[in-house]
mmCIF file of C-alpha atoms in Angstrom:
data_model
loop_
_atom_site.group_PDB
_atom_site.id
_atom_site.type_symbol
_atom_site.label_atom_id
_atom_site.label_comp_id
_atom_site.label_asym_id
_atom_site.label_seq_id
_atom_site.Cartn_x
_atom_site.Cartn_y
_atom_site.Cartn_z
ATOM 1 C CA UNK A 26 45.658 60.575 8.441
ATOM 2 C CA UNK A 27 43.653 57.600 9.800
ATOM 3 C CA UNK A 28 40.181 56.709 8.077
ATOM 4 C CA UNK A 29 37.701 55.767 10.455
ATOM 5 C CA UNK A 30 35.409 53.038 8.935
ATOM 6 C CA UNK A 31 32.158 52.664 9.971
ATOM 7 C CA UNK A 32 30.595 49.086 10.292
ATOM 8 C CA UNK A 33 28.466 48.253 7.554
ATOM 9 C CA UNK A 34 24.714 48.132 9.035
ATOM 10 C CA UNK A 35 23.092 44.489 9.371
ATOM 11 C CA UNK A 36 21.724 42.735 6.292
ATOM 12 C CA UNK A 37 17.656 42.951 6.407
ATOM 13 C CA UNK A 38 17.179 39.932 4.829
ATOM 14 C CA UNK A 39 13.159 41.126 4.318
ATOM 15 C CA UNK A 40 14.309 43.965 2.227
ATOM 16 C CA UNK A 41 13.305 43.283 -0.706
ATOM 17 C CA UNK A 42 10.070 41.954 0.809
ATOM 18 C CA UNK A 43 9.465 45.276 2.436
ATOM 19 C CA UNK A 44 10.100 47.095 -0.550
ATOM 20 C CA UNK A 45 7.830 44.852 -3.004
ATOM 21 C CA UNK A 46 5.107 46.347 0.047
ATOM 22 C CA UNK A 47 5.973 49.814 -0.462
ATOM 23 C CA UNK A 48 5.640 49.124 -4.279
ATOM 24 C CA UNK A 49 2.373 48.712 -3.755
ATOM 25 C CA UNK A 50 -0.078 51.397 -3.912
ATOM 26 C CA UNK A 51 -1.490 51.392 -0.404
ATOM 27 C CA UNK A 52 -5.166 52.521 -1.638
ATOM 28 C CA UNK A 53 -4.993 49.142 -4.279
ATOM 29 C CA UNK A 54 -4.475 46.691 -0.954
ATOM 30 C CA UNK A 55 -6.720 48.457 1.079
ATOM 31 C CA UNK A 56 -9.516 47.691 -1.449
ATOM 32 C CA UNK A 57 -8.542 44.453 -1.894
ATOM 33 C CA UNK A 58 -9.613 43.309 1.191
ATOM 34 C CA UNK A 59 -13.300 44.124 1.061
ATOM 35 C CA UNK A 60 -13.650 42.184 -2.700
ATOM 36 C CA UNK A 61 -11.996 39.107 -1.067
ATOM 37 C CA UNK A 62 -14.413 39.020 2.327
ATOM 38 C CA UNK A 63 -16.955 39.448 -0.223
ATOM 39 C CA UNK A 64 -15.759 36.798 -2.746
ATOM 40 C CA UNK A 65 -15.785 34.304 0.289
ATOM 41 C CA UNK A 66 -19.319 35.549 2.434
ATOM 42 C CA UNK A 67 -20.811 32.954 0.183
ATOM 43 C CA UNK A 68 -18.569 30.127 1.125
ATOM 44 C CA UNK A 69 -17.842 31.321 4.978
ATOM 45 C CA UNK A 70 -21.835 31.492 5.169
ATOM 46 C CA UNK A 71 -22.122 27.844 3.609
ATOM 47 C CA UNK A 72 -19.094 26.512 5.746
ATOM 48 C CA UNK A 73 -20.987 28.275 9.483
ATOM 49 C CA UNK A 74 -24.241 27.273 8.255
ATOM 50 C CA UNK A 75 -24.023 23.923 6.994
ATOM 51 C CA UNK A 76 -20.766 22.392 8.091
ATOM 52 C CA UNK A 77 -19.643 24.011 11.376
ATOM 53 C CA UNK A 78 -23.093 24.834 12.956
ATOM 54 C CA UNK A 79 -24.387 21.363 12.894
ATOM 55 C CA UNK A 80 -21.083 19.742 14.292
ATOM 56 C CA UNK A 81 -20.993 22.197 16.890
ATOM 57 C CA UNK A 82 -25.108 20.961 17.781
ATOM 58 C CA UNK A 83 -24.425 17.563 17.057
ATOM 59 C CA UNK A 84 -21.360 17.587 19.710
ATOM 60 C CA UNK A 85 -23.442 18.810 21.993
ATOM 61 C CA UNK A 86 -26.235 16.047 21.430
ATOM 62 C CA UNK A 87 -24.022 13.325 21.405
ATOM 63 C CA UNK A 88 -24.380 14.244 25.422
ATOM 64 C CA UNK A 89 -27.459 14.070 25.673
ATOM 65 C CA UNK A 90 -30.541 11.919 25.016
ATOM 66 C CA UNK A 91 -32.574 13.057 22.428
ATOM 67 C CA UNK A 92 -35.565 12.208 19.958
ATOM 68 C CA UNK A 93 -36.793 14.956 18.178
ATOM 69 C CA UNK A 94 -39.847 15.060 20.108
ATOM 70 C CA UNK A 95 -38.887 16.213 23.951
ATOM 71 C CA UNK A 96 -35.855 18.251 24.709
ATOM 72 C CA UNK A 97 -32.531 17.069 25.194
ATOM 73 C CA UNK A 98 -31.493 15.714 28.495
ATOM 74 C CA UNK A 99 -28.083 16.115 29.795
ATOM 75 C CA UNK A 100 -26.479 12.184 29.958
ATOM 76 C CA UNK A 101 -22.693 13.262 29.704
ATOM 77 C CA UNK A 102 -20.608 9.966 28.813
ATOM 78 C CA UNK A 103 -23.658 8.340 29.246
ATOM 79 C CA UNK A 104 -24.277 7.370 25.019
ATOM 80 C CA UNK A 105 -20.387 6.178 24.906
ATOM 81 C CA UNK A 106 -20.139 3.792 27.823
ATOM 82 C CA UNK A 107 -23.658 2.663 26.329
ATOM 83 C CA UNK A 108 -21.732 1.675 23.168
ATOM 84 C CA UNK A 109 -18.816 -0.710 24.370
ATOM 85 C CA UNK A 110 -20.664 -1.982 27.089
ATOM 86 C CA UNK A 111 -25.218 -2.672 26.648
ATOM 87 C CA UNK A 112 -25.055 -2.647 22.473
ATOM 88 C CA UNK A 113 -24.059 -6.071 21.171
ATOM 89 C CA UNK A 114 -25.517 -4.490 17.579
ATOM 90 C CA UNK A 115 -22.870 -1.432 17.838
ATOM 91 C CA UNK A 116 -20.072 -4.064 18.726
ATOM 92 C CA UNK A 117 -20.731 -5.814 15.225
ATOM 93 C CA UNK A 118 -21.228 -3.216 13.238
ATOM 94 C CA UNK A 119 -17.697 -2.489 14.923
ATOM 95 C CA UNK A 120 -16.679 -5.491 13.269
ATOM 96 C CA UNK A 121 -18.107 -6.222 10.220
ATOM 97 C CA UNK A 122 -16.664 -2.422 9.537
ATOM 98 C CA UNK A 123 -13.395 -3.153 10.402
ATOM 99 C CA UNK A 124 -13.288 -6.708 7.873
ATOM 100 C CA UNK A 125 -14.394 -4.628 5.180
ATOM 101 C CA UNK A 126 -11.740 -1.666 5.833
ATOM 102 C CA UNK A 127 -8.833 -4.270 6.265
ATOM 103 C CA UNK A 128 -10.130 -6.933 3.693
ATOM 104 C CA UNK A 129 -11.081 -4.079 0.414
ATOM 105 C CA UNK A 130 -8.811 -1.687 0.994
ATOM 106 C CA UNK A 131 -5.824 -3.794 0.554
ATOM 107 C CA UNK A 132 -7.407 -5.775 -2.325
ATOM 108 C CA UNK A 133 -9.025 -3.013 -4.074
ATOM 109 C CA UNK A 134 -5.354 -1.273 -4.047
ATOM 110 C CA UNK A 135 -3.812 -4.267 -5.591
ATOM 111 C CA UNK A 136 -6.211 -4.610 -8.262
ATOM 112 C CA UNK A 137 -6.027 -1.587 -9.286
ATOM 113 C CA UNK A 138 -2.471 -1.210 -8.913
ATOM 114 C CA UNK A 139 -2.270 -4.811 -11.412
ATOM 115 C CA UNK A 140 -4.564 -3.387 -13.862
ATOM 116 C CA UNK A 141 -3.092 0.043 -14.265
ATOM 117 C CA UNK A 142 0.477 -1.365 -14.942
ATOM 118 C CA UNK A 143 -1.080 -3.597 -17.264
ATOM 119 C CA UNK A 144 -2.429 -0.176 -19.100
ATOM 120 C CA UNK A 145 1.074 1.110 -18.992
ATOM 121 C CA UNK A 146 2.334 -1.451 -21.025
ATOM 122 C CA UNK A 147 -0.094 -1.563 -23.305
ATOM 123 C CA UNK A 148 0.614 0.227 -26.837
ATOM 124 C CA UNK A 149 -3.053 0.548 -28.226
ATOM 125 C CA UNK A 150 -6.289 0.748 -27.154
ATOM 126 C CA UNK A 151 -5.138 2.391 -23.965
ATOM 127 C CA UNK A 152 -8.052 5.017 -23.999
ATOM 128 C CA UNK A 153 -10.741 2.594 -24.493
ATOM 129 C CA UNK A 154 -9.511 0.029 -21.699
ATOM 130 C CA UNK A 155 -9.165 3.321 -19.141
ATOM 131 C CA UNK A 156 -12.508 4.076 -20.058
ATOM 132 C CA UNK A 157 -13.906 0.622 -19.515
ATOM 133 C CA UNK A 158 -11.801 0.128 -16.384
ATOM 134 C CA UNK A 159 -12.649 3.470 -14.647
ATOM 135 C CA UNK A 160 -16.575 3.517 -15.657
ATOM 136 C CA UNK A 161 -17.454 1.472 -12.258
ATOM 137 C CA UNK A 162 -16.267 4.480 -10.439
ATOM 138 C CA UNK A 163 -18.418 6.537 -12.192
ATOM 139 C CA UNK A 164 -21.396 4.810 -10.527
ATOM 140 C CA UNK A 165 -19.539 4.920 -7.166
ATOM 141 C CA UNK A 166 -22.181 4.456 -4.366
ATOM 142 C CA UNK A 167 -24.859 4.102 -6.450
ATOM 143 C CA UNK A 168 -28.063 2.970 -5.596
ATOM 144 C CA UNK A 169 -28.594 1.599 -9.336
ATOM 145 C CA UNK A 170 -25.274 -0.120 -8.805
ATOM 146 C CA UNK A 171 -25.894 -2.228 -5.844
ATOM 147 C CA UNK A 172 -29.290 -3.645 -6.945
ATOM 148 C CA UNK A 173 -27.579 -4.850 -10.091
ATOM 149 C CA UNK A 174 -24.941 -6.539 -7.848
ATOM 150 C CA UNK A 175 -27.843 -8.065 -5.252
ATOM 151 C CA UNK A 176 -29.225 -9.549 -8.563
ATOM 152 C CA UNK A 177 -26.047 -11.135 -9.716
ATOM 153 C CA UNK A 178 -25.543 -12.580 -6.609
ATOM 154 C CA UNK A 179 -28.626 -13.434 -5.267
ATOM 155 C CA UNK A 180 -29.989 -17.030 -5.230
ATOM 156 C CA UNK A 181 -30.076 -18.020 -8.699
ATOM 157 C CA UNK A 182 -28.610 -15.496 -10.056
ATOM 158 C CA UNK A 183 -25.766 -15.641 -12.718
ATOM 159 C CA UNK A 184 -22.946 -16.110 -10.373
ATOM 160 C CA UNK A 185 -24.387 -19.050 -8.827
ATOM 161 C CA UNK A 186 -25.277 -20.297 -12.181
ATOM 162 C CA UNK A 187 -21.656 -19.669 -13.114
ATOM 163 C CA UNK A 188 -20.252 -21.372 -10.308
ATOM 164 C CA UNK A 189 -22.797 -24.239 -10.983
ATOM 165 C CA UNK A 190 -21.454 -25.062 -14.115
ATOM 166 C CA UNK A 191 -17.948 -25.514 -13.023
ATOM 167 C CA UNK A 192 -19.032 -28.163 -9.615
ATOM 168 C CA UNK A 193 -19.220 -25.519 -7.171
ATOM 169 C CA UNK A 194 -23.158 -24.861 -5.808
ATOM 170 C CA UNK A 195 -22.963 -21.898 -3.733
ATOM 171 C CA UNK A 196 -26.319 -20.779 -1.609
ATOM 172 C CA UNK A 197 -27.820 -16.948 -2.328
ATOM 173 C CA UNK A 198 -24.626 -14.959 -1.409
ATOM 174 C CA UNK A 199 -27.093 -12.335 -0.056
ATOM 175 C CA UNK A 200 -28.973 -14.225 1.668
ATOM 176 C CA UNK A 201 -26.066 -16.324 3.918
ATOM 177 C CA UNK A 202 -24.289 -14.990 6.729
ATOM 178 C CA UNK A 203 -21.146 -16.784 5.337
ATOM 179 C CA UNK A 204 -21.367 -15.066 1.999
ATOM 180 C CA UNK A 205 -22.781 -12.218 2.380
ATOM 181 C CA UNK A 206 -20.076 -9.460 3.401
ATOM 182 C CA UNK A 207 -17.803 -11.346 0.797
ATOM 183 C CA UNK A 208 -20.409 -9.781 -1.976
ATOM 184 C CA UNK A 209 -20.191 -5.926 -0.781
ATOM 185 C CA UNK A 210 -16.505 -6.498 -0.679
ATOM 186 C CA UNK A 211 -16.214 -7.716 -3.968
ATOM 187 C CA UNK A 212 -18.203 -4.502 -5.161
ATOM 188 C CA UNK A 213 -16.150 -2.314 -3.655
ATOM 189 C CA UNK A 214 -13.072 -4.267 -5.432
ATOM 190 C CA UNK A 215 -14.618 -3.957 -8.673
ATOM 191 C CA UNK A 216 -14.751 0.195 -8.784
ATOM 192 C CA UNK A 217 -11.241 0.357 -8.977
ATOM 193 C CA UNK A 218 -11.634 2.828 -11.662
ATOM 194 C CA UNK A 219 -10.502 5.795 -9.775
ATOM 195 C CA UNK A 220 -7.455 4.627 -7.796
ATOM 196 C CA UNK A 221 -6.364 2.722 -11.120
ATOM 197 C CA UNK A 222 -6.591 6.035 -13.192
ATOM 198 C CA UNK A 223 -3.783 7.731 -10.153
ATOM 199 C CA UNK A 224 -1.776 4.843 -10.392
ATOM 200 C CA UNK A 225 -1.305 4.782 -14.006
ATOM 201 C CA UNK A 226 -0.436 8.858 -13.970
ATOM 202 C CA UNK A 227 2.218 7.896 -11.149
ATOM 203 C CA UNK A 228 3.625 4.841 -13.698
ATOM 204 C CA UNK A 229 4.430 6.871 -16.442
ATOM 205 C CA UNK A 230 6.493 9.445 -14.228
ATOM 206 C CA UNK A 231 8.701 6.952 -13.219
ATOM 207 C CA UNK A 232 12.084 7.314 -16.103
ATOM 208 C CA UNK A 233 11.905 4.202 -18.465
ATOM 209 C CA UNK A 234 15.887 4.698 -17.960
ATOM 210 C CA UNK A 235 15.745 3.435 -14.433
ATOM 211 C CA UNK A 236 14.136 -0.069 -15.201
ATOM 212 C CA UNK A 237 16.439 -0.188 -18.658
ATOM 213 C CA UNK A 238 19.723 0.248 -16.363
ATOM 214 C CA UNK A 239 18.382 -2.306 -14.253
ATOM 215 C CA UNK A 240 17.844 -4.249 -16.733
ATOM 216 C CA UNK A 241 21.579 -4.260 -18.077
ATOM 217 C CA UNK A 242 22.394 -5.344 -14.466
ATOM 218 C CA UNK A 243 20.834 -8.363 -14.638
ATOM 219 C CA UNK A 244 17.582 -7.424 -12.535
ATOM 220 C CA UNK A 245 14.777 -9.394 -13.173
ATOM 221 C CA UNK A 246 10.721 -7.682 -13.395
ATOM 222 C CA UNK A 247 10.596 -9.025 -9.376
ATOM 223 C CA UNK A 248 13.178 -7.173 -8.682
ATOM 224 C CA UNK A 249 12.744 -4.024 -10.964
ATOM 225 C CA UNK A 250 9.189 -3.643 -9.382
ATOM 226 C CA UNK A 251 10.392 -4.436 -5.510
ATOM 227 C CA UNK A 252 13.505 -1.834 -6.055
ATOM 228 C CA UNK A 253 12.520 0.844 -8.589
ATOM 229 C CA UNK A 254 8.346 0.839 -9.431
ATOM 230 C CA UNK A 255 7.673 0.747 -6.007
ATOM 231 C CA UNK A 256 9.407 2.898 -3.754
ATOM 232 C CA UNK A 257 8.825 5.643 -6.762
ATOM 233 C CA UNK A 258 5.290 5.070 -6.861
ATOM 234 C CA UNK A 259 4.630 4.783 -2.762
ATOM 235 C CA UNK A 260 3.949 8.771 -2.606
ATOM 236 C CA UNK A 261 0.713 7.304 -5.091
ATOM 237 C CA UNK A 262 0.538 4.179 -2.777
ATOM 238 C CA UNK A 263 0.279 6.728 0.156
ATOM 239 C CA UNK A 264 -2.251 9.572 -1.461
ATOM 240 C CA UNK A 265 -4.668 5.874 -2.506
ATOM 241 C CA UNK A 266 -4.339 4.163 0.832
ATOM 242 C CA UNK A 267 -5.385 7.213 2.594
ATOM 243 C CA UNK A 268 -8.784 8.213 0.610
ATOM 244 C CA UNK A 269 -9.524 4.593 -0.061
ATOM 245 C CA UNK A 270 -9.406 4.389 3.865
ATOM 246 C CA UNK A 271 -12.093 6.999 4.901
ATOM 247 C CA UNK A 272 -14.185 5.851 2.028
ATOM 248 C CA UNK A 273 -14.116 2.601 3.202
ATOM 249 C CA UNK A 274 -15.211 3.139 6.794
ATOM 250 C CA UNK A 275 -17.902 5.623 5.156
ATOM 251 C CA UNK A 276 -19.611 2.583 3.143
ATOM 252 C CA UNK A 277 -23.213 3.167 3.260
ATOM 253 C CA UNK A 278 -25.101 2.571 0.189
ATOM 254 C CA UNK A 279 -23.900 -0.969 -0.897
ATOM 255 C CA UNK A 280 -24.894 -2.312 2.847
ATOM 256 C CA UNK A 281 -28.310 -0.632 3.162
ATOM 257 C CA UNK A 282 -29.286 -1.767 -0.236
ATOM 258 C CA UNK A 283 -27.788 -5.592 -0.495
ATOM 259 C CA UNK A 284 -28.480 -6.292 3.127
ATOM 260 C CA UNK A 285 -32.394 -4.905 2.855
ATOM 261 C CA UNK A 286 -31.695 -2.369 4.943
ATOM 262 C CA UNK A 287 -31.365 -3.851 8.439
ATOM 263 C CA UNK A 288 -27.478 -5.422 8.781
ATOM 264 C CA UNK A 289 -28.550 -8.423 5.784
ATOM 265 C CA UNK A 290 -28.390 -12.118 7.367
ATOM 266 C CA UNK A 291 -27.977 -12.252 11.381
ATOM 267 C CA UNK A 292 -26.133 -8.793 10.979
ATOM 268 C CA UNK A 293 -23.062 -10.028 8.604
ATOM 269 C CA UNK A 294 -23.854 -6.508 7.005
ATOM 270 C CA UNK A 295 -24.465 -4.238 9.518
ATOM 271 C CA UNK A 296 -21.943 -1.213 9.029
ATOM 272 C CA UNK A 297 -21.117 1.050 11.362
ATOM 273 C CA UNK A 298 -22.700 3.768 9.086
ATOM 274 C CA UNK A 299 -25.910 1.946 8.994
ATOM 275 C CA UNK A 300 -26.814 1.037 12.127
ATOM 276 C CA UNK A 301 -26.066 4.958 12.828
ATOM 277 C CA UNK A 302 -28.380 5.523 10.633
ATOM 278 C CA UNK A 303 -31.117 3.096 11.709
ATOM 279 C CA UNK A 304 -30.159 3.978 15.692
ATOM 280 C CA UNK A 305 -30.974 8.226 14.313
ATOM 281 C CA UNK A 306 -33.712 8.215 11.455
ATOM 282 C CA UNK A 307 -35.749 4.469 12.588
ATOM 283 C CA UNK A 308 -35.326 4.686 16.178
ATOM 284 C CA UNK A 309 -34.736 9.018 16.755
ATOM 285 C CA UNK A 310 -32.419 8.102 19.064
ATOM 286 C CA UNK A 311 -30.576 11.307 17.981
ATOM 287 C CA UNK A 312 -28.040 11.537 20.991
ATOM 288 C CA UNK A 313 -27.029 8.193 20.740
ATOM 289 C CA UNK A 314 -26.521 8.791 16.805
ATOM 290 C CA UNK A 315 -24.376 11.808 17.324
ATOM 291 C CA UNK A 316 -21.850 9.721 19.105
ATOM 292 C CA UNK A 317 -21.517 7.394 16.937
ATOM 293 C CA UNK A 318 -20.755 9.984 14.454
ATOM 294 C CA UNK A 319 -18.200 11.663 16.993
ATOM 295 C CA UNK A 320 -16.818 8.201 17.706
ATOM 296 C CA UNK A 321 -16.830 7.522 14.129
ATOM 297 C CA UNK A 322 -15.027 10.947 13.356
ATOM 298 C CA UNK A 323 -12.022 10.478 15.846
ATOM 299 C CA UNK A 324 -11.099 6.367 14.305
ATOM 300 C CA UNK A 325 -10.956 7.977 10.923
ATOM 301 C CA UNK A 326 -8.810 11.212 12.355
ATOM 302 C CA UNK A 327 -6.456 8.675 13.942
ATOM 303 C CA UNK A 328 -6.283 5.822 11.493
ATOM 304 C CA UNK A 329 -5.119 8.739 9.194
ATOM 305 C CA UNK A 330 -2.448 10.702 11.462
ATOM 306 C CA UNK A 331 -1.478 6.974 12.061
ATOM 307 C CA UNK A 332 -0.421 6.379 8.263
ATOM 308 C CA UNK A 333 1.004 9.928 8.182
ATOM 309 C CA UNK A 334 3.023 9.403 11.022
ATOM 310 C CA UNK A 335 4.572 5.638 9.471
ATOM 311 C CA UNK A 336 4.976 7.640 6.128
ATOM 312 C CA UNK A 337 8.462 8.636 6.609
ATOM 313 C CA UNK A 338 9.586 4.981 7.014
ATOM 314 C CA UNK A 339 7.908 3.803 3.845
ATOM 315 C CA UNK A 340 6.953 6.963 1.470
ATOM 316 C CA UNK A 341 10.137 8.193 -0.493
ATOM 317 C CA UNK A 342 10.052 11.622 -2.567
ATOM 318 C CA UNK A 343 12.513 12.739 -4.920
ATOM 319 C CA UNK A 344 13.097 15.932 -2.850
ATOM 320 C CA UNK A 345 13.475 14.296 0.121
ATOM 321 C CA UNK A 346 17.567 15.853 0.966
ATOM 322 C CA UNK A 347 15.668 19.264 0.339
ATOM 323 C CA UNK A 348 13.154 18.499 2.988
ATOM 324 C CA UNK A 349 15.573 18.057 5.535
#
């Protein structure tokens, strides 16, 4: 007698999914979903009312020309072909923004990158020094901050008398055109605090067996750091570079309080984010400021998918054979 044999039915590879879902009671998940809309009314109200609402009327300002007083009137491009080709003032700020993305970032990375595998070597009194280190952080973009730094630096002030001492007479850093970006740079170098602190946590996951191998081999700290510390700290290098980035084209505070308010000497500290801010709240030139904020927006968007994009060439995980 011949057995027939039926073909085994397809493998539902959601099966067990699907039955984890009957599990379920059905009554429990339907009232589920009423406590989580009402866990996040709150934060959906805050996030339509005071995020999305405003950059959905400040898009449409930014074509238009408005002052608070009269209503808006239509201008379409008319606010960005202003910018790049009647406002010398929005050109600098342009530039003075750019030297202190590409000049502070770089340096404020390497100091704190320095400092933090100094702290990893150190055996005692690593607390304190974090503490001490990361402090200036704290104070971020402090108001407090930056008049104690216009003081130091300011004619007469201890850094000239410093410099004094040693042969070199320097005039009021503030107060020249030559100097005076070179002082807000050096600020934003010295609150290190916070990228040091992420650097030191990526140091101390990287095995001590790896340098001690190279080691045996002959490798020398040049070549221990170039070939082991730091293509296993770049996901660190990546994660710093990126938020030191957008805060640096977001420096406000420092400019508006060590250039007086109005771009310091002949402009040398006129940020972008302060002459938007003098072009909106001085002048109420609200459709013009809206661009710049919209202009402002899609640099930071693309200087960002730009570094994600040249990741892959330069960022190496330990999972990276998974990934792929």
């Amino acid at each position: 007698m011949t057995t027939v044999r039926t073909p085994d039915p397809p493998v539902a590879w959601d099966t067990p999914v699907r039955a984890r879902r009957r599990d379920r009671p059905p009554g429990r998940r339907r009232k589920s979903r009423p406590e989580a809309f009402a866990f996040l009314t709150p934060w959906l109200l805050g996030a339509v009312a005071l995020t999305v609402g405003p950059m959905v009327v400040s898009l449409y300002l930014s074509f238009t020309d408005y002052d608070l007083f009269t209503s808006p009137k239509w201008v379409g491009f008319g606010n960005f072909a202003h910018m790049v080709t009647d406002d010398d003032r929005y050109l600098q700020s342009v530039k003075v923004t750019l030297i202190y993305v590409l000049v502070s970032v770089p340096l404020k990375l390497t100091v704190s990158l320095l400092v933090a595998m100094l702290l990893n070597t150190r055996r005692g009194g690593g607390g304190f020094y974090r503490a001490a280190f990361y402090a200036p952080s704290l104070l971020g973009a402090s108001v407090a901050a930056a008049l104690v730094w216009r003081a130091l630096f300011m004619g007469g002030g201890p850094v000239n008398e410093v410099l004094a001492s040693v042969g070199w007479h320097t005039p009021s850093w503030v107060d020249d055109p030559r100097f005076s970006l070179a002082s807000i740079v050096l600020l934003g170098v010295w609150q290190f605090g916070a990228p040091m602190v992420i650097f030191l946590a990526g140091l101390k996951q990287i095995p001590a067996e790896l340098h001690e191998a190279a080691a045996i081999d002959g490798a020398g700290a040049v070549r221990r750091f170039r070939h082991i510390t730091l293509p296993m700290l770049s996901p660190v290098i990546f994660f710093n570079l990126v938020m030191e980035a957008i805060h640096a084209f977001q420096a406000f505070t420092p400019a508006f309080v060590i250039g007086g308010g109005r771009g310091g000497p002949a402009d040398a500290d006129l940020f972008y984010t302060l002459y938007l801010f003098e072009v909106g709240f001085q002048d109420f030139r609200m459709g013009y400021a809206s661009a710049m904020a919209w202009v402002l927006l899609a640099v930071i968007a693309i200087v960002t998918a730009i570094v994600f994009k040249t990741a892959k060439l330069w960022v190496f995980y330990d999972d990276a054979g998974e990934r792929r």
